[in-house]
Coordinates of C-alpha atoms and ligand atoms in Angstrom, one line a residue:
M1 CA 77.4 30.6 -45.2
C2 CA 81.1 29.5 -44.1
G3 CA 84.0 31.0 -46.0
I4 CA 86.6 29.3 -48.1
I5 CA 90.1 30.7 -49.1
G6 CA 92.9 29.1 -50.9
Y7 CA 96.4 30.2 -52.0
I8 CA 99.2 28.9 -54.0
G9 CA 102.3 31.0 -54.9
D10 CA 105.3 32.4 -53.5
R11 CA 104.0 34.4 -50.6
C12 CA 103.5 33.4 -47.0
A13 CA 100.2 31.3 -47.3
S14 CA 99.0 31.8 -43.8
D15 CA 99.2 35.5 -44.1
I16 CA 97.1 35.5 -47.2
L17 CA 94.7 32.9 -45.6
I18 CA 94.2 35.0 -42.3
S19 CA 93.6 38.0 -44.0
G20 CA 91.1 36.5 -46.6
L21 CA 89.2 34.7 -43.7
S22 CA 89.1 38.2 -41.9
H23 CA 87.2 39.5 -44.8
L24 CA 84.9 36.4 -44.9
E25 CA 84.0 36.6 -41.3
Y26 CA 80.4 38.0 -42.2
R27 CA 79.8 34.6 -43.6
G28 CA 80.0 32.8 -40.3
Y29 CA 82.2 33.0 -37.4
D30 CA 81.9 30.1 -34.9
S31 CA 85.3 28.4 -35.6
S32 CA 88.1 28.5 -38.2
G33 CA 91.2 26.8 -39.5
V34 CA 93.8 26.6 -42.0
A35 CA 96.0 23.7 -43.7
L36 CA 99.5 24.8 -44.7
M37 CA 101.4 22.5 -47.0
H38 CA 105.1 22.7 -46.9
G39 CA 107.1 20.0 -48.8
N40 CA 105.3 16.8 -48.4
E41 CA 103.6 17.8 -45.0
I42 CA 100.4 19.3 -44.2
D43 CA 100.1 21.5 -41.1
I44 CA 96.5 22.1 -39.6
Y45 CA 95.6 24.6 -37.0
K46 CA 92.0 25.1 -35.8
A47 CA 90.4 27.2 -33.2
P48 CA 86.7 27.5 -32.1
G49 CA 84.9 30.7 -32.0
K50 CA 86.2 34.0 -33.6
L51 CA 89.0 34.4 -36.0
I52 CA 90.9 36.0 -33.4
N53 CA 91.5 32.7 -31.5
L54 CA 93.1 31.1 -34.6
I55 CA 95.1 34.0 -35.1
E56 CA 96.4 33.8 -31.6
E57 CA 97.0 30.1 -32.0
L58 CA 99.2 30.8 -35.1
K59 CA 101.3 33.6 -33.3
S60 CA 103.5 30.9 -31.8
K61 CA 104.0 29.1 -34.9
Q62 CA 105.3 31.9 -37.1
D63 CA 108.4 29.9 -38.0
V64 CA 106.6 26.9 -39.4
C65 CA 103.9 29.1 -41.0
A66 CA 106.4 31.2 -42.8
K67 CA 107.7 28.0 -44.8
S68 CA 104.5 27.6 -46.5
H69 CA 103.4 28.9 -49.7
I70 CA 100.2 26.7 -50.4
G71 CA 97.3 26.6 -48.2
I72 CA 93.4 26.3 -47.7
G73 CA 91.4 28.1 -45.0
H74 CA 87.9 28.0 -43.6
I75 CA 85.5 29.9 -41.2
R76 CA 82.4 28.0 -40.3
W77 CA 78.8 28.6 -39.5
A78 CA 77.8 25.3 -38.0
T79 CA 75.2 23.2 -39.8
H80 CA 76.2 19.7 -38.7
G81 CA 77.9 19.4 -35.2
L82 CA 78.7 22.0 -32.6
P83 CA 81.0 24.9 -33.4
T84 CA 84.2 22.8 -31.6
T85 CA 87.7 22.7 -32.7
T86 CA 87.0 18.9 -34.0
N87 CA 84.1 20.1 -36.0
A88 CA 85.9 23.0 -37.5
H89 CA 87.5 22.8 -40.9
P90 CA 89.9 21.6 -42.5
H91 CA 88.8 17.9 -42.3
T92 CA 91.3 15.1 -43.1
S93 CA 90.9 11.4 -44.3
N94 CA 92.4 8.7 -42.1
C95 CA 95.7 8.6 -43.6
N96 CA 96.1 12.2 -43.1
N97 CA 97.3 12.6 -46.8
L98 CA 94.3 14.5 -47.9
T99 CA 92.7 17.7 -46.3
L100 CA 89.8 19.7 -47.4
V101 CA 87.6 22.7 -46.8
H102 CA 83.8 22.9 -47.7
N103 CA 80.9 25.2 -47.9
G104 CA 77.5 23.7 -48.2
I105 CA 75.5 20.6 -47.0
I106 CA 75.9 17.2 -48.1
E107 CA 72.6 15.9 -48.1
N108 CA 73.4 12.0 -48.6
Y109 CA 76.1 12.3 -45.9
Q110 CA 74.6 9.5 -43.8
E111 CA 74.3 7.1 -46.6
L112 CA 78.0 7.9 -47.5
K113 CA 79.2 7.5 -44.1
E114 CA 77.7 4.2 -43.5
E115 CA 79.5 2.8 -47.0
L116 CA 82.8 4.4 -45.9
I117 CA 82.7 3.1 -42.5
K118 CA 82.3 -0.4 -44.2
V119 CA 85.6 0.3 -46.1
G120 CA 87.5 1.1 -42.9
S121 CA 86.8 4.9 -42.6
V122 CA 86.9 6.2 -39.0
F123 CA 85.1 9.4 -38.3
K124 CA 86.3 12.1 -35.9
S125 CA 83.8 14.9 -36.3
Q126 CA 79.9 15.2 -36.4
T127 CA 80.2 17.0 -39.8
D128 CA 78.9 16.2 -43.3
T129 CA 82.3 17.7 -44.6
E130 CA 84.4 14.9 -43.2
V131 CA 82.5 12.3 -45.2
A132 CA 83.8 14.2 -48.4
A133 CA 87.3 14.1 -47.1
H134 CA 87.2 10.1 -46.5
L135 CA 85.2 9.6 -50.0
I136 CA 88.0 11.7 -52.0
A137 CA 90.7 9.8 -50.2
Y138 CA 89.0 6.5 -51.0
E139 CA 88.7 7.5 -54.7
Y140 CA 92.4 8.6 -54.6
E141 CA 93.6 5.1 -53.6
K142 CA 92.2 3.8 -57.1
T143 CA 94.0 6.3 -59.3
H144 CA 96.6 8.2 -57.3
D145 CA 95.4 11.4 -59.0
L146 CA 93.6 14.2 -56.9
L147 CA 91.9 15.6 -59.9
K148 CA 90.4 12.3 -60.7
A149 CA 89.5 11.4 -57.1
M150 CA 87.5 14.6 -56.9
Q151 CA 85.9 14.2 -60.0
S152 CA 84.5 10.7 -59.2
A153 CA 83.6 12.0 -55.6
V154 CA 81.5 14.7 -56.4
K155 CA 79.3 12.3 -58.7
K156 CA 78.5 10.4 -55.8
I157 CA 77.8 13.5 -53.5
K158 CA 74.1 15.0 -53.4
G159 CA 73.5 18.4 -52.2
A160 CA 75.6 21.9 -52.1
F161 CA 79.3 22.1 -52.0
A162 CA 82.3 24.4 -52.9
F163 CA 85.4 22.2 -52.0
C164 CA 89.2 23.1 -51.9
A165 CA 91.5 20.0 -51.3
I166 CA 95.0 19.5 -51.1
H167 CA 97.2 16.2 -50.9
K168 CA 100.6 15.4 -49.6
S169 CA 101.6 13.4 -52.7
E170 CA 100.8 16.3 -55.1
P171 CA 102.1 19.4 -53.2
D172 CA 102.0 21.6 -56.2
K173 CA 98.1 21.9 -56.4
I174 CA 94.7 22.8 -55.0
V175 CA 92.0 20.9 -56.5
V176 CA 88.6 22.7 -56.1
A177 CA 84.9 21.7 -57.1
K178 CA 81.7 23.6 -57.0
R179 CA 77.8 23.0 -57.0
N180 CA 75.1 25.2 -55.9
A181 CA 77.5 27.0 -53.4
P182 CA 79.8 30.2 -54.8
L183 CA 83.6 29.6 -55.6
V184 CA 85.7 31.9 -57.4
I185 CA 89.4 31.6 -58.4
G186 CA 91.5 34.8 -58.3
V187 CA 94.0 35.0 -61.2
G188 CA 97.5 36.3 -60.2
N189 CA 101.1 36.6 -61.5
G190 CA 102.8 33.3 -60.5
E191 CA 100.2 32.9 -57.7
N192 CA 96.5 32.2 -57.8
F193 CA 93.8 32.5 -55.3
I194 CA 90.6 30.6 -54.4
A195 CA 87.7 32.3 -52.3
S196 CA 84.0 31.7 -51.7
D197 CA 83.7 35.5 -52.0
I198 CA 85.7 38.2 -53.7
P199 CA 86.3 40.4 -50.5
A200 CA 88.7 37.7 -49.3
M201 CA 91.2 38.3 -52.3
I202 CA 90.4 41.9 -53.7
E203 CA 93.5 43.0 -52.1
Y204 CA 95.5 40.8 -54.3
T205 CA 93.9 40.5 -57.6
K206 CA 91.1 41.9 -59.8
K207 CA 90.8 39.1 -62.2
A208 CA 88.9 36.1 -61.6
I209 CA 87.2 33.2 -62.9
Y210 CA 83.9 32.2 -61.4
L211 CA 83.3 28.5 -61.2
T212 CA 80.0 27.2 -62.5
D213 CA 78.1 24.1 -61.2
Y214 CA 79.5 20.7 -61.8
Q215 CA 82.9 22.4 -62.8
V216 CA 86.0 20.7 -61.0
G217 CA 89.6 22.5 -61.2
V218 CA 93.0 22.1 -60.8
V219 CA 94.7 25.4 -59.4
Q220 CA 98.5 25.5 -59.6
K221 CA 101.0 28.5 -59.2
D222 CA 101.1 29.4 -62.8
S223 CA 97.9 27.5 -64.4
I224 CA 94.3 26.9 -63.9
Q225 CA 92.6 24.1 -65.5
I226 CA 88.9 23.9 -65.1
F227 CA 86.8 20.6 -66.3
D228 CA 83.0 20.3 -66.9
K229 CA 80.5 17.7 -65.7
D230 CA 81.9 15.3 -68.2
D231 CA 85.5 15.9 -67.2
N232 CA 86.3 17.9 -70.6
L233 CA 88.9 20.6 -70.2
T234 CA 87.0 24.0 -70.6
A235 CA 88.3 27.5 -71.8
N236 CA 89.1 29.7 -68.9
K237 CA 86.6 32.8 -68.7
I238 CA 88.5 35.7 -66.9
E239 CA 86.6 38.5 -65.5
Y240 CA 87.2 41.6 -64.0
L241 CA 86.2 42.5 -60.3
P242 CA 84.1 45.4 -59.9
F243 CA 85.2 46.1 -56.2
E244 CA 87.9 48.3 -54.5
A245 CA 89.7 47.2 -51.6
V246 CA 88.6 50.4 -49.7
A247 CA 84.9 49.3 -49.9
I248 CA 85.8 46.8 -47.1
S249 CA 87.2 49.2 -44.7
K250 CA 85.4 50.9 -41.8
L251 CA 86.7 54.1 -42.8
G252 CA 86.9 55.5 -39.4
Y253 CA 83.4 54.2 -38.0
K254 CA 83.1 52.1 -35.1
H255 CA 81.2 49.4 -36.9
F256 CA 80.8 48.5 -40.6
M257 CA 76.9 48.8 -39.8
L258 CA 77.1 52.7 -38.7
K259 CA 79.4 53.4 -41.9
E260 CA 76.7 51.3 -44.1
I261 CA 73.8 53.3 -42.5
H262 CA 75.6 56.7 -43.2
E263 CA 76.4 55.4 -46.9
Q264 CA 72.6 55.4 -47.7
S265 CA 72.3 59.1 -49.1
D266 CA 75.0 58.2 -51.7
V267 CA 73.4 54.9 -52.3
V268 CA 70.1 56.6 -53.2
R269 CA 72.0 59.1 -55.5
N270 CA 73.8 55.9 -57.2
V271 CA 70.6 54.1 -58.0
L272 CA 68.8 57.2 -59.1
G273 CA 71.7 58.4 -61.1
G274 CA 70.9 58.7 -64.8
R275 CA 67.7 57.0 -64.2
L276 CA 65.6 59.6 -62.7
L277 CA 66.8 63.1 -64.0
S278 CA 63.6 65.4 -63.0
P279 CA 60.1 65.1 -61.8
D280 CA 58.7 65.7 -65.2
K281 CA 60.8 63.1 -67.3
E282 CA 60.1 59.5 -67.5
V283 CA 62.2 57.1 -65.6
N284 CA 65.0 55.4 -67.8
L285 CA 65.2 51.9 -66.7
N286 CA 67.1 50.2 -69.5
E287 CA 68.1 47.2 -67.1
F288 CA 64.5 46.3 -67.4
K289 CA 64.5 44.1 -70.6
L290 CA 60.7 43.6 -71.2
N291 CA 59.3 45.5 -74.2
N292 CA 56.3 47.8 -74.0
D293 CA 54.0 45.1 -75.5
E294 CA 55.2 42.7 -72.9
I295 CA 54.9 45.1 -70.2
N296 CA 51.4 45.6 -71.0
K297 CA 50.8 42.0 -70.8
I298 CA 52.0 41.7 -67.2
S299 CA 49.0 40.1 -65.4
R300 CA 50.4 39.6 -62.0
V301 CA 53.6 40.1 -60.1
Q302 CA 55.5 37.7 -57.8
I303 CA 58.0 39.0 -55.3
I304 CA 60.4 36.3 -53.7
A305 CA 62.9 37.0 -51.2
C306 CA 63.8 36.4 -47.4
G307 CA 64.6 38.4 -44.3
T308 CA 65.2 42.1 -45.1
S309 CA 64.9 41.6 -48.8
L310 CA 61.3 40.4 -48.2
H311 CA 60.6 43.4 -46.3
A312 CA 61.7 45.7 -49.1
G313 CA 59.6 43.3 -51.5
M314 CA 56.4 44.0 -49.0
V315 CA 56.8 47.8 -49.6
G316 CA 57.4 47.0 -53.4
K317 CA 54.0 45.5 -53.5
Y318 CA 52.2 48.3 -52.0
I319 CA 54.0 50.8 -54.5
I320 CA 53.7 48.5 -57.7
E321 CA 49.9 47.7 -57.0
K322 CA 49.2 51.5 -56.4
F323 CA 50.7 52.6 -59.6
T324 CA 50.0 49.8 -61.9
K325 CA 47.1 48.0 -60.6
I326 CA 48.9 44.8 -61.3
P327 CA 48.1 42.5 -58.4
V328 CA 51.4 41.5 -56.5
D329 CA 52.2 38.5 -54.4
V330 CA 55.1 38.7 -52.0
E331 CA 56.3 35.5 -50.4
P332 CA 59.2 34.1 -48.5
S333 CA 61.3 32.1 -50.7
S334 CA 61.6 29.1 -48.2
E335 CA 57.6 29.0 -48.4
Y336 CA 57.2 29.4 -52.2
I337 CA 59.4 26.5 -53.1
Y338 CA 57.2 24.2 -51.3
R339 CA 54.0 25.2 -53.1
D340 CA 52.5 24.7 -56.6
T341 CA 54.1 27.2 -58.8
I342 CA 51.5 29.0 -60.4
A343 CA 53.1 31.4 -62.8
D344 CA 53.3 31.9 -66.7
K345 CA 54.8 34.1 -69.3
N346 CA 52.7 37.0 -68.3
T347 CA 53.8 36.7 -64.8
L348 CA 56.8 39.2 -63.7
V349 CA 58.9 37.4 -61.1
I350 CA 60.9 39.7 -59.0
G351 CA 63.6 38.1 -56.8
I352 CA 65.5 40.4 -54.4
S353 CA 68.5 39.5 -52.4
Q354 CA 71.4 41.6 -51.1
S355 CA 73.8 38.7 -51.7
G356 CA 72.4 37.0 -54.7
E357 CA 73.4 33.6 -52.9
T358 CA 70.3 32.9 -50.7
A359 CA 69.9 29.3 -51.2
D360 CA 65.9 29.3 -50.8
T361 CA 65.7 32.3 -53.3
I362 CA 68.1 30.6 -55.9
T363 CA 65.7 27.6 -55.6
A364 CA 62.6 29.5 -55.9
I365 CA 63.9 31.4 -58.9
K366 CA 65.1 28.3 -60.7
Q367 CA 61.6 26.8 -60.1
V368 CA 59.5 29.7 -61.3
K369 CA 62.0 30.1 -64.3
E370 CA 60.7 26.9 -65.7
C371 CA 57.2 28.5 -66.2
G372 CA 58.5 30.9 -68.6
S373 CA 58.1 33.8 -66.4
H374 CA 60.2 37.0 -66.8
I375 CA 62.8 37.0 -64.0
A376 CA 63.8 40.5 -62.7
I377 CA 66.5 40.3 -60.0
I378 CA 67.3 43.0 -57.7
T379 CA 70.7 42.3 -56.2
N380 CA 73.6 43.9 -54.6
R381 CA 76.1 41.4 -56.1
T382 CA 75.9 41.5 -60.0
D383 CA 78.6 38.6 -59.6
S384 CA 76.2 36.4 -57.8
T385 CA 74.3 33.3 -58.7
M386 CA 71.1 35.1 -58.9
A387 CA 72.3 37.7 -61.1
R388 CA 73.1 35.1 -63.5
L389 CA 69.6 33.8 -63.6
A390 CA 68.2 37.3 -64.4
D391 CA 66.2 38.1 -67.4
S392 CA 66.4 41.5 -66.3
L393 CA 69.3 42.6 -63.7
L394 CA 67.8 45.7 -61.9
P395 CA 70.1 48.2 -60.3
V396 CA 71.0 48.3 -56.7
D397 CA 74.7 49.9 -56.5
A398 CA 75.0 49.8 -52.7
G399 CA 78.8 48.6 -52.8
I400 CA 79.8 45.8 -50.6
E401 CA 77.7 45.5 -47.4
V402 CA 79.7 43.8 -44.6
S403 CA 77.8 44.1 -41.6
V404 CA 75.5 40.9 -41.1
A405 CA 72.6 43.3 -40.5
A406 CA 71.4 44.7 -43.9
T407 CA 70.9 48.4 -44.3
K408 CA 72.0 50.3 -47.0
S409 CA 71.1 47.2 -49.5
Y410 CA 67.6 47.6 -48.2
M411 CA 67.5 51.3 -49.1
A412 CA 68.9 50.6 -52.6
Q413 CA 66.2 47.7 -53.1
L414 CA 63.4 50.2 -52.2
I415 CA 64.8 52.7 -54.7
S416 CA 65.0 50.1 -57.4
L417 CA 61.5 49.0 -56.8
Y418 CA 60.3 52.7 -56.8
L419 CA 62.0 52.9 -60.3
L420 CA 60.4 49.8 -61.7
S421 CA 57.0 50.6 -60.5
M422 CA 57.0 54.0 -62.1
K423 CA 58.5 52.3 -65.3
I424 CA 55.8 49.9 -65.4
M425 CA 53.1 52.5 -65.0
E426 CA 54.7 54.8 -67.5
V427 CA 54.4 52.1 -70.2
K428 CA 50.9 51.3 -69.3
D429 CA 49.6 54.9 -69.0
K430 CA 51.2 57.3 -71.4
N431 CA 49.9 60.2 -69.5
S432 CA 51.2 59.1 -65.9
A433 CA 54.5 61.0 -66.1
K434 CA 52.5 64.1 -65.7
N435 CA 50.4 62.7 -62.9
P436 CA 51.0 65.3 -59.9
E437 CA 51.2 62.2 -57.5
I438 CA 54.1 60.7 -59.5
M439 CA 55.6 64.0 -60.1
K440 CA 55.6 64.6 -56.4
L441 CA 57.2 61.2 -55.6
K442 CA 60.0 61.8 -58.2
Q443 CA 60.8 65.2 -56.7
E444 CA 60.7 63.5 -53.3
L445 CA 63.2 60.7 -54.4
L446 CA 65.6 63.3 -55.7
E447 CA 65.3 64.9 -52.3
L448 CA 65.7 61.8 -50.5
P449 CA 69.5 61.9 -50.0
S450 CA 69.6 65.3 -48.3
K451 CA 66.9 64.4 -46.0
I452 CA 68.5 61.4 -45.1
E453 CA 71.7 63.3 -44.5
I454 CA 69.7 65.8 -42.3
L455 CA 68.5 62.9 -40.2
L456 CA 72.2 61.4 -39.8
E457 CA 73.6 64.9 -38.9
N458 CA 71.9 64.9 -35.5
T459 CA 71.4 61.6 -33.8
D460 CA 71.6 62.7 -30.2
N461 CA 67.6 62.2 -29.5
I462 CA 68.1 58.7 -30.8
Q463 CA 71.0 57.8 -28.9
R464 CA 69.2 59.2 -25.7
I465 CA 66.1 57.0 -26.5
A466 CA 68.5 54.0 -27.3
K467 CA 70.0 54.3 -24.1
K468 CA 66.6 54.7 -22.2
Y469 CA 65.3 51.8 -23.6
S470 CA 68.1 49.2 -23.8
N471 CA 67.2 47.4 -20.8
Y472 CA 63.8 46.4 -21.9
K473 CA 63.5 42.6 -22.7
N474 CA 60.7 42.9 -25.4
F475 CA 59.3 45.7 -27.9
I476 CA 56.5 45.8 -30.2
F477 CA 56.7 47.9 -33.3
I478 CA 53.3 49.0 -35.0
A479 CA 52.4 50.9 -38.3
R480 CA 50.0 50.5 -41.1
G481 CA 49.8 50.5 -45.1
I482 CA 53.1 51.2 -46.6
N483 CA 54.9 51.3 -43.3
F484 CA 53.9 47.9 -42.0
P485 CA 57.0 46.4 -43.7
S486 CA 59.1 49.2 -42.1
A487 CA 57.8 48.0 -38.6
L488 CA 58.8 44.4 -39.5
E489 CA 62.2 45.5 -40.7
G490 CA 62.6 47.9 -37.7
A491 CA 61.9 45.0 -35.4
L492 CA 64.3 42.4 -37.5
K493 CA 67.1 45.0 -36.9
L494 CA 66.7 45.2 -33.3
K495 CA 66.2 41.6 -32.5
E496 CA 69.0 40.4 -34.9
I497 CA 71.9 42.8 -33.3
S498 CA 70.7 43.1 -29.7
Y499 CA 68.8 39.9 -29.2
I500 CA 65.9 41.8 -27.8
N501 CA 62.7 40.2 -28.6
A502 CA 61.0 42.6 -30.9
T503 CA 57.9 42.1 -33.1
G504 CA 56.2 44.0 -35.9
Y505 CA 52.5 44.2 -36.1
C506 CA 50.1 45.8 -38.4
A507 CA 48.8 48.6 -35.8
G508 CA 45.1 47.3 -36.4
E509 CA 45.9 43.8 -35.4
L510 CA 47.3 44.7 -31.8
K511 CA 43.8 44.5 -30.6
H512 CA 43.4 41.0 -32.1
G513 CA 45.7 39.4 -29.7
P514 CA 49.2 41.1 -29.1
I515 CA 47.3 43.8 -26.9
A516 CA 47.2 41.2 -24.3
M517 CA 51.1 41.5 -23.7
L518 CA 51.1 45.3 -23.1
D519 CA 51.9 46.8 -19.7
E520 CA 54.5 49.1 -18.6
N521 CA 57.3 46.7 -19.4
M522 CA 56.3 46.6 -23.1
P523 CA 57.5 49.7 -25.1
V524 CA 55.6 50.3 -28.3
L525 CA 57.1 52.0 -31.1
A526 CA 54.6 53.6 -33.5
I527 CA 55.4 54.9 -37.0
L528 CA 53.0 57.6 -37.7
N529 CA 53.3 59.4 -41.0
T530 CA 50.8 62.1 -42.5
G531 CA 48.4 60.2 -44.9
I532 CA 45.4 58.0 -44.8
V533 CA 46.4 55.7 -41.8
Y534 CA 47.6 58.6 -39.6
D535 CA 44.6 58.8 -37.4
K536 CA 44.1 55.2 -37.5
V537 CA 47.5 54.5 -35.9
L538 CA 47.1 57.3 -33.5
S539 CA 44.0 55.5 -32.1
N540 CA 46.0 52.2 -31.9
C541 CA 48.6 54.1 -29.8
E542 CA 45.6 55.4 -27.4
E543 CA 44.7 51.7 -27.0
A544 CA 48.4 51.0 -26.3
R545 CA 48.6 53.9 -23.9
A546 CA 45.5 52.8 -22.0
R547 CA 47.3 49.7 -21.2
Q548 CA 50.3 51.6 -19.6
A549 CA 52.7 50.6 -22.6
K550 CA 55.7 53.0 -22.9
L551 CA 55.3 54.8 -26.3
I552 CA 57.8 56.0 -28.7
G553 CA 56.6 57.9 -31.9
V554 CA 58.6 58.0 -35.1
T555 CA 56.7 60.5 -37.0
N556 CA 56.9 63.2 -39.5
Y557 CA 54.1 65.2 -37.9
L558 CA 52.3 65.3 -34.7
A559 CA 49.8 67.7 -33.4
E560 CA 50.8 69.3 -30.3
K561 CA 47.6 67.8 -28.7
D562 CA 48.8 64.4 -29.5
E563 CA 52.4 64.8 -28.1
R564 CA 51.0 63.8 -24.6
L565 CA 50.5 60.3 -25.6
F566 CA 53.9 59.6 -26.4
D567 CA 56.9 59.0 -23.9
D568 CA 59.4 59.8 -26.5
I569 CA 59.2 61.2 -30.1
I570 CA 61.6 60.8 -33.0
K571 CA 60.7 63.7 -35.5
I572 CA 61.8 62.7 -39.1
P573 CA 61.8 65.0 -42.1
S574 CA 58.6 65.4 -43.8
G575 CA 57.5 63.4 -46.8
S576 CA 54.3 61.8 -48.3
D577 CA 53.3 58.4 -47.2
L578 CA 55.0 56.9 -50.3
I579 CA 58.3 58.0 -49.6
S580 CA 58.1 57.4 -46.1
P581 CA 59.4 53.8 -45.6
A582 CA 62.9 55.2 -47.1
I583 CA 63.0 57.7 -44.3
N584 CA 61.6 56.0 -41.4
I585 CA 63.9 52.9 -42.0
V586 CA 67.0 55.2 -41.2
V587 CA 65.9 55.9 -37.7
L588 CA 64.9 52.4 -36.9
Q589 CA 68.4 51.2 -38.1
L590 CA 69.9 53.8 -35.9
L591 CA 67.7 52.9 -33.1
A592 CA 68.8 49.3 -33.2
Y593 CA 72.2 50.2 -33.7
Y594 CA 72.7 52.3 -30.8
I595 CA 70.8 49.9 -28.6
A596 CA 73.0 47.2 -29.5
E597 CA 76.2 49.3 -29.0
Y598 CA 75.0 50.4 -25.7
L599 CA 74.5 46.8 -24.7
G600 CA 78.1 46.1 -26.1
K601 CA 76.9 43.6 -28.4
D602 CA 78.9 42.4 -31.5
V603 CA 77.0 44.7 -33.8
D604 CA 78.7 43.5 -37.0
Q605 CA 78.7 39.8 -36.4
P606 CA 75.5 39.0 -34.3
R607 CA 75.6 35.5 -32.8
N608 CA 74.2 32.6 -34.9
L609 CA 73.9 34.6 -38.1
A610 CA 75.6 34.9 -41.4
K611 CA 75.6 37.3 -44.1
S612 CA 74.9 34.9 -46.8
V613 CA 72.5 32.0 -46.1
T614 CA 73.6 29.6 -48.8
V615 CA 71.8 26.6 -47.2
E616 CA 67.9 26.0 -47.4
Ligands
M6R701 O1 71.2 38.1 -49.3 P1 69.7 38.1 -48.9 O2 69.0 39.5 -49.2 O3 69.2 37.2 -49.9 O4 69.6 37.7 -47.5 C1 68.4 37.5 -47.1 C2 68.4 37.4 -45.4 O5 69.1 36.5 -44.9 C3 69.0 38.9 -45.0 O6 68.2 39.9 -45.4 C4 68.9 38.7 -43.4 O7 67.6 38.8 -42.8 C5 69.8 40.0 -42.8 N1 70.5 39.5 -41.7 C6 68.8 41.0 -42.4 O8 69.6 42.1 -41.7

């Protein structure tokens, strides 16, 4: 949520900042700004709306910008105050000497603001961030040292923050601080970078120092000094970044979302690679760190996640319970936090998150960690806060996902959950590896990449249906059993990128209320897979048809006599009920994509959303 970039070196700072911000646009995009230092002056440029507006603004200032080799930049996802130029970062102190950018939320900003007004601060914006600018400037007056000012200011601030600050009197440094919001320092040769996420600097360096909570740092051209909570200098821990710059390119696709949908067959291969070799072999999941005794003692499983990751967790519940008979609770992190945490050392907690930075999930994980439960994290970002909290870091390997709508990371999470459930089962029941149902599932997992490829080879029917239904204002998605989460996820994909009101229901719930909404203006998309719920979903489709709803069937089998029920049918490759969520979802992602694309929506950066939700 919001993106930060900083640069100090010999290159043109504005070029680096703009390039960095363009790779952070997925974190928020309602306004942006940069502060460029040259000599003892700081020039600030800001623009509301997308980054392109700031780029336009800077075009006429090229001569001035070229002189600056130190700067900080920000892209905003508004929390406090409208997305206006005044509220855009960077923010300055009254004397205009200090300038800063901020990610996170300052919880005690009202209190601090009142104190600062008493000592003469005049506020221009509605943001919580401006409080930090005034506070650090106030502290600076006491010591005339930016590091010390930052160190004392952060001790007074409650909440989450990543700060980057510059001061006119200290034109050779950027001072940074972090608590509960990610911040990374990219280590260069005679230059250094700062960013809230590595895509912003991966073009320039593959070495980085991840700041940890409560650290404050001074970044200069040729040095980086980091201080701990007690203001003691610490040793720099340099890590090598695992990403390639190519991962953040569209590679010819119109949108990142379409590229990422198409990457899913390879994502499945990556996650299975070396872990599932053949249907008659046990799963290798060395990343799961519990020993056999401990696995045998697991008495319950709790899955905590948000959004799409939560839907993956719901599929996970179904598979884990089926194979291991261990009860599984799945809960949105934001709800989990505010209940009594009932867990113990025999509880396996699974936190799922694409970004590994979702604030609600981090808080929930920290809370349950106190109970001594084993924490397994399924995240696409092994460099994230959540990964660092893991006792077991389970594989996802989806590569950087840029589009705000999660697609390939969901697929990877599902595969990771299949592996985990089979692993637990194989420990609990030594004969299970020879169980025909398990062998069949393993075979289907190994065949999954080619099934996804078959589906992606011909999308004409999906595109036709997308166009036909793109003008409907409401949609209902129905399914039962293991595909109920697919209905929720399909509806979420559609609403987030096309802004069409789409809701997923258990098909059996339709008659308990939602059926009242059905008429010819309400298309119902039904997921029908061969298996125990097939006939039941079909009956629910009959009920919808009787209310004149338009019916779209997504199915791997439909008897000819039943085809008459449907206005449109999307056939998917065959597969058991157990594997079907991993096939159905590709259709639902494509349908959402093509509807949004047909409507001309901003597919990769839908309004009001951000890729990484780092506020609670
Ligand atoms: O990074 P996380 O998986 O923790 O993010 C959770 C949700 O914010 C995320 O899945 C969100 O719902 C996506 N926009 C879905 O496409």
